[in-house]
Amino acid sequence: MTMLVRNAALTGYLDLVRARKVDPLPLLRSVGLQAADLAVPNQWIAIDAAAQLLERSAVATGLEDFGIRLADSRKMTNLGPISVAAQGEPDLRGVLMLLGNYQHIRSEAISIRISEADDLAKVRIDFDLSPAVNSTHFSEMTVCALIRLIKFVVGNQWNPAYICFTHDAPATRIRHPKTLGKSIQFGDKFNGFVFLASDLDLPNRLFDTLFQSFAKEYIDTIASPRPVDDLDRVRELIETTLPTGRCSLQHVAKTLGVNRVTVYRLLTRSNTSFSAMVNSIRADLAQRYVTQHTRSLTDIAGLLGFSELSAFSRWFRSEFGSSPTVWRAERGNEARSKASENSTSTRVTSTSSVTASAPGVHVDHPDHVYVDSQAGGGERDRAGGSGCPRCGPRPPSGERHRGDSA
């Protein structure tokens, strides 16, 4: 199965191709992608397809620097949650380590490694692509995008000592030195760049001291772990494609670079089926979404892949035994009841504490005081026991005080 990358890797692709008066749709279809694969944020696509798309688009547009131009459109926000967590790192070293440790959030097919030797630091980027796939423009795009990220962090004046690519030099290199500088080495042993190790201690311009304490906790909370096997990859693809309305066995198989039979056999070996997995994921998400009152049921239906609210309601009733409206109301009542119980328990505990510390305090009417020998002496009721001068004798245990409402 082919490895996957988030569609954010192709941010700006449609605009760049159309700016060259080229229709991107045939190019997308030629590698098994559709415009819809780029429209919904955070979708997984095959890295082989993405790399092939850039190669074919470079030919179609006549741009030998297609990957570099695509990297020029990158912003810090393209890194998603990593860009937010980066605000908690005080220097460039911390930002690069964060990126290396959480790169799997953005791509399971790209790894970033940082090393130091002889006063130099090296950033190496490896791609898990099929051997037959040309990665020239994908490599240039990724390396340039990372250099652009570093400039966001430490300032535009920063430049690496030299940049390395494993592929051969292009026929024309007008934009390469303009964007990357003159120190570019083609046909090298790795894709990446080298710079002074002391630069790792450069301050992060985005650093926020208030955010530092919980930045790591934030990204750990929202970062899904790297899929450990093919079944996890199928499950994640189902979850991310449900809102697109294109969640099907065929689409998942195509994204993974295999046929439907391969996915079918994988699920069979795991004692499940595609429809059963879809239903299970829908059920888990439905319970989470329906309890969120900020989401309308129509929106939830769309997020779960239903074209109409009525279809979602029928499915929900068959799954949970009630309509989503009733289910939401019941969960809301349960939450309010629990909150009320907690509040009552707190009041009772508080009252009991007061009574224990001041035995002369009237339990039902705290502003009244029982007068008896235990509470400082005074008037006693007709039965010889303690009483309340304002309400009368203390009632027997278990009965309400005179004057209390029923």
PDB file of N, CA and C in Angstrom, residues 208-279:
ATOM      1  N   ASP A 208       5.680  32.517  22.500  1.00  0.00           N
ATOM      2  CA  ASP A 208       4.733  33.141  23.421  1.00  0.00           C
ATOM      3  C   ASP A 208       4.927  32.496  24.788  1.00  0.00           C
ATOM      4  N   THR A 209       5.433  33.264  25.753  1.00  0.00           N
ATOM      5  CA  THR A 209       5.719  32.702  27.075  1.00  0.00           C
ATOM      6  C   THR A 209       4.465  32.164  27.749  1.00  0.00           C
ATOM      7  N   LEU A 210       3.319  32.777  27.480  1.00  0.00           N
ATOM      8  CA  LEU A 210       2.073  32.319  28.089  1.00  0.00           C
ATOM      9  C   LEU A 210       1.644  30.972  27.526  1.00  0.00           C
ATOM     10  N   PHE A 211       2.049  30.700  26.291  1.00  0.00           N
ATOM     11  CA  PHE A 211       1.649  29.457  25.637  1.00  0.00           C
ATOM     12  C   PHE A 211       2.615  28.317  25.926  1.00  0.00           C
ATOM     13  N   GLN A 212       3.815  28.632  26.389  1.00  0.00           N
ATOM     14  CA  GLN A 212       4.865  27.630  26.548  1.00  0.00           C
ATOM     15  C   GLN A 212       4.454  26.493  27.471  1.00  0.00           C
ATOM     16  N   SER A 213       3.768  26.817  28.550  1.00  0.00           N
ATOM     17  CA  SER A 213       3.462  25.812  29.561  1.00  0.00           C
ATOM     18  C   SER A 213       2.528  24.714  29.072  1.00  0.00           C
ATOM     19  N   PHE A 214       1.650  25.018  28.110  1.00  0.00           N
ATOM     20  CA  PHE A 214       0.713  23.982  27.675  1.00  0.00           C
ATOM     21  C   PHE A 214       0.796  23.666  26.182  1.00  0.00           C
ATOM     22  N   ALA A 215       1.838  24.158  25.488  1.00  0.00           N
ATOM     23  CA  ALA A 215       1.976  23.879  24.053  1.00  0.00           C
ATOM     24  C   ALA A 215       2.115  22.390  23.789  1.00  0.00           C
ATOM     25  N   LYS A 216       2.967  21.714  24.562  1.00  0.00           N
ATOM     26  CA  LYS A 216       3.185  20.276  24.375  1.00  0.00           C
ATOM     27  C   LYS A 216       1.902  19.506  24.681  1.00  0.00           C
ATOM     28  N   GLU A 217       1.226  19.883  25.752  1.00  0.00           N
ATOM     29  CA  GLU A 217      -0.032  19.220  26.107  1.00  0.00           C
ATOM     30  C   GLU A 217      -1.072  19.415  25.014  1.00  0.00           C
ATOM     31  N   TYR A 218      -1.092  20.605  24.428  1.00  0.00           N
ATOM     32  CA  TYR A 218      -2.050  20.910  23.360  1.00  0.00           C
ATOM     33  C   TYR A 218      -1.870  19.979  22.172  1.00  0.00           C
ATOM     34  N   ILE A 219      -0.652  19.871  21.674  1.00  0.00           N
ATOM     35  CA  ILE A 219      -0.448  19.067  20.465  1.00  0.00           C
ATOM     36  C   ILE A 219      -0.595  17.579  20.761  1.00  0.00           C
ATOM     37  N   ASP A 220      -0.234  17.149  21.973  1.00  0.00           N
ATOM     38  CA  ASP A 220      -0.423  15.743  22.331  1.00  0.00           C
ATOM     39  C   ASP A 220      -1.906  15.395  22.419  1.00  0.00           C
ATOM     40  N   THR A 221      -2.720  16.379  22.785  1.00  0.00           N
ATOM     41  CA  THR A 221      -4.157  16.144  22.913  1.00  0.00           C
ATOM     42  C   THR A 221      -4.818  15.962  21.559  1.00  0.00           C
ATOM     43  N   ILE A 222      -4.413  16.749  20.581  1.00  0.00           N
ATOM     44  CA  ILE A 222      -5.087  16.705  19.281  1.00  0.00           C
ATOM     45  C   ILE A 222      -4.365  15.867  18.247  1.00  0.00           C
ATOM     46  N   ALA A 223      -3.109  15.516  18.514  1.00  0.00           N
ATOM     47  CA  ALA A 223      -2.332  14.762  17.520  1.00  0.00           C
ATOM     48  C   ALA A 223      -2.684  13.288  17.582  1.00  0.00           C
ATOM     49  N   SER A 224      -3.200  12.765  16.489  1.00  0.00           N
ATOM     50  CA  SER A 224      -3.465  11.335  16.427  1.00  0.00           C
ATOM     51  C   SER A 224      -2.147  10.607  16.274  1.00  0.00           C
ATOM     52  N   PRO A 225      -2.005   9.445  16.924  1.00  0.00           N
ATOM     53  CA  PRO A 225      -0.757   8.701  16.783  1.00  0.00           C
ATOM     54  C   PRO A 225      -0.561   8.216  15.359  1.00  0.00           C
ATOM     55  N   ARG A 226       0.672   7.948  15.013  1.00  0.00           N
ATOM     56  CA  ARG A 226       0.964   7.438  13.679  1.00  0.00           C
ATOM     57  C   ARG A 226       0.257   6.096  13.497  1.00  0.00           C
ATOM     58  N   PRO A 227      -0.498   5.901  12.403  1.00  0.00           N
ATOM     59  CA  PRO A 227      -1.150   4.613  12.173  1.00  0.00           C
ATOM     60  C   PRO A 227      -0.134   3.478  12.228  1.00  0.00           C
ATOM     61  N   VAL A 228      -0.450   2.441  13.019  1.00  0.00           N
ATOM     62  CA  VAL A 228       0.532   1.378  13.232  1.00  0.00           C
ATOM     63  C   VAL A 228       0.399   0.251  12.228  1.00  0.00           C
ATOM     64  N   ASP A 229      -0.738   0.133  11.570  1.00  0.00           N
ATOM     65  CA  ASP A 229      -0.877  -0.924  10.577  1.00  0.00           C
ATOM     66  C   ASP A 229      -1.883  -0.496   9.513  1.00  0.00           C
ATOM     67  N   ASP A 230      -2.059  -1.374   8.515  1.00  0.00           N
ATOM     68  CA  ASP A 230      -2.939  -1.037   7.397  1.00  0.00           C
ATOM     69  C   ASP A 230      -4.388  -0.877   7.836  1.00  0.00           C
ATOM     70  N   LEU A 231      -4.810  -1.626   8.853  1.00  0.00           N
ATOM     71  CA  LEU A 231      -6.184  -1.504   9.336  1.00  0.00           C
ATOM     72  C   LEU A 231      -6.421  -0.115   9.919  1.00  0.00           C
ATOM     73  N   ASP A 232      -5.451   0.405  10.645  1.00  0.00           N
ATOM     74  CA  ASP A 232      -5.566   1.758  11.187  1.00  0.00           C
ATOM     75  C   ASP A 232      -5.639   2.792  10.067  1.00  0.00           C
ATOM     76  N   ARG A 233      -4.905   2.544   8.999  1.00  0.00           N
ATOM     77  CA  ARG A 233      -4.908   3.475   7.877  1.00  0.00           C
ATOM     78  C   ARG A 233      -6.271   3.479   7.194  1.00  0.00           C
ATOM     79  N   VAL A 234      -6.887   2.305   7.063  1.00  0.00           N
ATOM     80  CA  VAL A 234      -8.232   2.228   6.489  1.00  0.00           C
ATOM     81  C   VAL A 234      -9.218   2.972   7.384  1.00  0.00           C
ATOM     82  N   ARG A 235      -9.094   2.753   8.687  1.00  0.00           N
ATOM     83  CA  ARG A 235     -10.004   3.396   9.638  1.00  0.00           C
ATOM     84  C   ARG A 235      -9.878   4.922   9.569  1.00  0.00           C
ATOM     85  N   GLU A 236      -8.657   5.424   9.502  1.00  0.00           N
ATOM     86  CA  GLU A 236      -8.465   6.876   9.451  1.00  0.00           C
ATOM     87  C   GLU A 236      -8.967   7.462   8.137  1.00  0.00           C
ATOM     88  N   LEU A 237      -8.785   6.728   7.044  1.00  0.00           N
ATOM     89  CA  LEU A 237      -9.294   7.208   5.759  1.00  0.00           C
ATOM     90  C   LEU A 237     -10.814   7.286   5.768  1.00  0.00           C
ATOM     91  N   ILE A 238     -11.457   6.311   6.386  1.00  0.00           N
ATOM     92  CA  ILE A 238     -12.919   6.336   6.485  1.00  0.00           C
ATOM     93  C   ILE A 238     -13.364   7.575   7.256  1.00  0.00           C
ATOM     94  N   GLU A 239     -12.719   7.826   8.384  1.00  0.00           N
ATOM     95  CA  GLU A 239     -13.121   8.952   9.230  1.00  0.00           C
ATOM     96  C   GLU A 239     -12.930  10.292   8.527  1.00  0.00           C
ATOM     97  N   THR A 240     -11.839  10.432   7.782  1.00  0.00           N
ATOM     98  CA  THR A 240     -11.572  11.720   7.135  1.00  0.00           C
ATOM     99  C   THR A 240     -12.367  11.923   5.851  1.00  0.00           C
ATOM    100  N   THR A 241     -12.834  10.832   5.230  1.00  0.00           N
ATOM    101  CA  THR A 241     -13.590  10.986   3.978  1.00  0.00           C
ATOM    102  C   THR A 241     -15.103  10.965   4.187  1.00  0.00           C
ATOM    103  N   LEU A 242     -15.562  10.627   5.375  1.00  0.00           N
ATOM    104  CA  LEU A 242     -17.008  10.630   5.631  1.00  0.00           C
ATOM    105  C   LEU A 242     -17.653  11.976   5.287  1.00  0.00           C
ATOM    106  N   PRO A 243     -17.079  13.105   5.710  1.00  0.00           N
ATOM    107  CA  PRO A 243     -17.736  14.389   5.411  1.00  0.00           C
ATOM    108  C   PRO A 243     -17.769  14.738   3.930  1.00  0.00           C
ATOM    109  N   THR A 244     -16.930  14.097   3.126  1.00  0.00           N
ATOM    110  CA  THR A 244     -16.876  14.433   1.701  1.00  0.00           C
ATOM    111  C   THR A 244     -17.970  13.757   0.900  1.00  0.00           C
ATOM    112  N   GLY A 245     -18.631  12.742   1.490  1.00  0.00           N
ATOM    113  CA  GLY A 245     -19.649  11.996   0.765  1.00  0.00           C
ATOM    114  C   GLY A 245     -19.064  11.006  -0.222  1.00  0.00           C
ATOM    115  N   ARG A 246     -17.738  10.810  -0.171  1.00  0.00           N
ATOM    116  CA  ARG A 246     -17.092   9.884  -1.102  1.00  0.00           C
ATOM    117  C   ARG A 246     -16.415   8.733  -0.363  1.00  0.00           C
ATOM    118  N   CYS A 247     -16.928   8.419   0.805  1.00  0.00           N
ATOM    119  CA  CYS A 247     -16.358   7.327   1.588  1.00  0.00           C
ATOM    120  C   CYS A 247     -16.861   5.997   1.033  1.00  0.00           C
ATOM    121  N   SER A 248     -16.015   5.334   0.294  1.00  0.00           N
ATOM    122  CA  SER A 248     -16.382   4.048  -0.302  1.00  0.00           C
ATOM    123  C   SER A 248     -15.177   3.133  -0.297  1.00  0.00           C
ATOM    124  N   LEU A 249     -15.431   1.848  -0.424  1.00  0.00           N
ATOM    125  CA  LEU A 249     -14.349   0.874  -0.476  1.00  0.00           C
ATOM    126  C   LEU A 249     -13.429   1.164  -1.654  1.00  0.00           C
ATOM    127  N   GLN A 250     -14.021   1.517  -2.777  1.00  0.00           N
ATOM    128  CA  GLN A 250     -13.228   1.799  -3.969  1.00  0.00           C
ATOM    129  C   GLN A 250     -12.321   3.012  -3.762  1.00  0.00           C
ATOM    130  N   HIS A 251     -12.858   4.068  -3.150  1.00  0.00           N
ATOM    131  CA  HIS A 251     -12.062   5.282  -2.940  1.00  0.00           C
ATOM    132  C   HIS A 251     -10.918   5.020  -1.963  1.00  0.00           C
ATOM    133  N   VAL A 252     -11.192   4.303  -0.883  1.00  0.00           N
ATOM    134  CA  VAL A 252     -10.147   3.992   0.099  1.00  0.00           C
ATOM    135  C   VAL A 252      -9.051   3.150  -0.541  1.00  0.00           C
ATOM    136  N   ALA A 253      -9.461   2.150  -1.320  1.00  0.00           N
ATOM    137  CA  ALA A 253      -8.483   1.286  -1.986  1.00  0.00           C
ATOM    138  C   ALA A 253      -7.612   2.091  -2.947  1.00  0.00           C
ATOM    139  N   LYS A 254      -8.235   2.984  -3.703  1.00  0.00           N
ATOM    140  CA  LYS A 254      -7.484   3.790  -4.671  1.00  0.00           C
ATOM    141  C   LYS A 254      -6.491   4.705  -3.970  1.00  0.00           C
ATOM    142  N   THR A 255      -6.915   5.294  -2.850  1.00  0.00           N
ATOM    143  CA  THR A 255      -6.025   6.174  -2.096  1.00  0.00           C
ATOM    144  C   THR A 255      -4.816   5.413  -1.564  1.00  0.00           C
ATOM    145  N   LEU A 256      -5.038   4.165  -1.165  1.00  0.00           N
ATOM    146  CA  LEU A 256      -3.954   3.339  -0.637  1.00  0.00           C
ATOM    147  C   LEU A 256      -3.123   2.693  -1.738  1.00  0.00           C
ATOM    148  N   GLY A 257      -3.547   2.870  -2.975  1.00  0.00           N
ATOM    149  CA  GLY A 257      -2.786   2.330  -4.096  1.00  0.00           C
ATOM    150  C   GLY A 257      -2.951   0.844  -4.311  1.00  0.00           C
ATOM    151  N   VAL A 258      -4.095   0.297  -3.884  1.00  0.00           N
ATOM    152  CA  VAL A 258      -4.368  -1.131  -4.071  1.00  0.00           C
ATOM    153  C   VAL A 258      -5.764  -1.281  -4.663  1.00  0.00           C
ATOM    154  N   ASN A 259      -6.159  -2.534  -4.965  1.00  0.00           N
ATOM    155  CA  ASN A 259      -7.508  -2.753  -5.473  1.00  0.00           C
ATOM    156  C   ASN A 259      -8.462  -3.080  -4.330  1.00  0.00           C
ATOM    157  N   ARG A 260      -9.742  -3.132  -4.650  1.00  0.00           N
ATOM    158  CA  ARG A 260     -10.772  -3.356  -3.638  1.00  0.00           C
ATOM    159  C   ARG A 260     -10.610  -4.704  -2.955  1.00  0.00           C
ATOM    160  N   VAL A 261     -10.188  -5.706  -3.709  1.00  0.00           N
ATOM    161  CA  VAL A 261     -10.051  -7.057  -3.151  1.00  0.00           C
ATOM    162  C   VAL A 261      -9.016  -7.074  -2.025  1.00  0.00           C
ATOM    163  N   THR A 262      -7.942  -6.315  -2.196  1.00  0.00           N
ATOM    164  CA  THR A 262      -6.897  -6.277  -1.166  1.00  0.00           C
ATOM    165  C   THR A 262      -7.444  -5.724   0.144  1.00  0.00           C
ATOM    166  N   VAL A 263      -8.207  -4.632   0.056  1.00  0.00           N
ATOM    167  CA  VAL A 263      -8.791  -4.051   1.269  1.00  0.00           C
ATOM    168  C   VAL A 263      -9.836  -4.996   1.855  1.00  0.00           C
ATOM    169  N   TYR A 264     -10.629  -5.618   0.991  1.00  0.00           N
ATOM    170  CA  TYR A 264     -11.657  -6.563   1.449  1.00  0.00           C
ATOM    171  C   TYR A 264     -11.018  -7.703   2.240  1.00  0.00           C
ATOM    172  N   ARG A 265      -9.923  -8.249   1.719  1.00  0.00           N
ATOM    173  CA  ARG A 265      -9.247  -9.361   2.399  1.00  0.00           C
ATOM    174  C   ARG A 265      -8.623  -8.910   3.713  1.00  0.00           C
ATOM    175  N   LEU A 266      -8.094  -7.695   3.722  1.00  0.00           N
ATOM    176  CA  LEU A 266      -7.526  -7.151   4.958  1.00  0.00           C
ATOM    177  C   LEU A 266      -8.589  -7.075   6.047  1.00  0.00           C
ATOM    178  N   LEU A 267      -9.763  -6.569   5.704  1.00  0.00           N
ATOM    179  CA  LEU A 267     -10.844  -6.441   6.681  1.00  0.00           C
ATOM    180  C   LEU A 267     -11.377  -7.801   7.099  1.00  0.00           C
ATOM    181  N   THR A 268     -11.442  -8.737   6.158  1.00  0.00           N
ATOM    182  CA  THR A 268     -11.919 -10.088   6.471  1.00  0.00           C
ATOM    183  C   THR A 268     -10.993 -10.762   7.475  1.00  0.00           C
ATOM    184  N   ARG A 269      -9.689 -10.607   7.291  1.00  0.00           N
ATOM    185  CA  ARG A 269      -8.728 -11.196   8.232  1.00  0.00           C
ATOM    186  C   ARG A 269      -8.881 -10.595   9.623  1.00  0.00           C
ATOM    187  N   SER A 270      -9.417  -9.396   9.697  1.00  0.00           N
ATOM    188  CA  SER A 270      -9.627  -8.729  10.988  1.00  0.00           C
ATOM    189  C   SER A 270     -11.044  -8.932  11.502  1.00  0.00           C
ATOM    190  N   ASN A 271     -11.767  -9.880  10.882  1.00  0.00           N
ATOM    191  CA  ASN A 271     -13.141 -10.223  11.296  1.00  0.00           C
ATOM    192  C   ASN A 271     -14.086  -9.026  11.240  1.00  0.00           C
ATOM    193  N   THR A 272     -13.951  -8.232  10.218  1.00  0.00           N
ATOM    194  CA  THR A 272     -14.869  -7.113  10.026  1.00  0.00           C
ATOM    195  C   THR A 272     -15.082  -6.901   8.535  1.00  0.00           C
ATOM    196  N   SER A 273     -15.873  -5.903   8.211  1.00  0.00           N
ATOM    197  CA  SER A 273     -16.139  -5.568   6.812  1.00  0.00           C
ATOM    198  C   SER A 273     -16.099  -4.055   6.676  1.00  0.00           C
ATOM    199  N   PHE A 274     -16.100  -3.581   5.448  1.00  0.00           N
ATOM    200  CA  PHE A 274     -16.040  -2.139   5.233  1.00  0.00           C
ATOM    201  C   PHE A 274     -17.284  -1.461   5.794  1.00  0.00           C
ATOM    202  N   SER A 275     -18.447  -2.030   5.530  1.00  0.00           N
ATOM    203  CA  SER A 275     -19.691  -1.418   6.013  1.00  0.00           C
ATOM    204  C   SER A 275     -19.758  -1.432   7.533  1.00  0.00           C
ATOM    205  N   ALA A 276     -19.270  -2.511   8.150  1.00  0.00           N
ATOM    206  CA  ALA A 276     -19.287  -2.593   9.611  1.00  0.00           C
ATOM    207  C   ALA A 276     -18.354  -1.550  10.219  1.00  0.00           C
ATOM    208  N   MET A 277     -17.197  -1.346   9.596  1.00  0.00           N
ATOM    209  CA  MET A 277     -16.254  -0.355  10.103  1.00  0.00           C
ATOM    210  C   MET A 277     -16.812   1.056   9.939  1.00  0.00           C
ATOM    211  N   VAL A 278     -17.440   1.326   8.799  1.00  0.00           N
ATOM    212  CA  VAL A 278     -18.066   2.634   8.579  1.00  0.00           C
ATOM    213  C   VAL A 278     -19.134   2.886   9.634  1.00  0.00           C
ATOM    214  N   ASN A 279     -19.965   1.876   9.896  1.00  0.00           N
ATOM    215  CA  ASN A 279     -21.047   2.034  10.866  1.00  0.00           C
ATOM    216  C   ASN A 279     -20.499   2.272  12.267  1.00  0.00           C
TER     217      ASN A 279
END
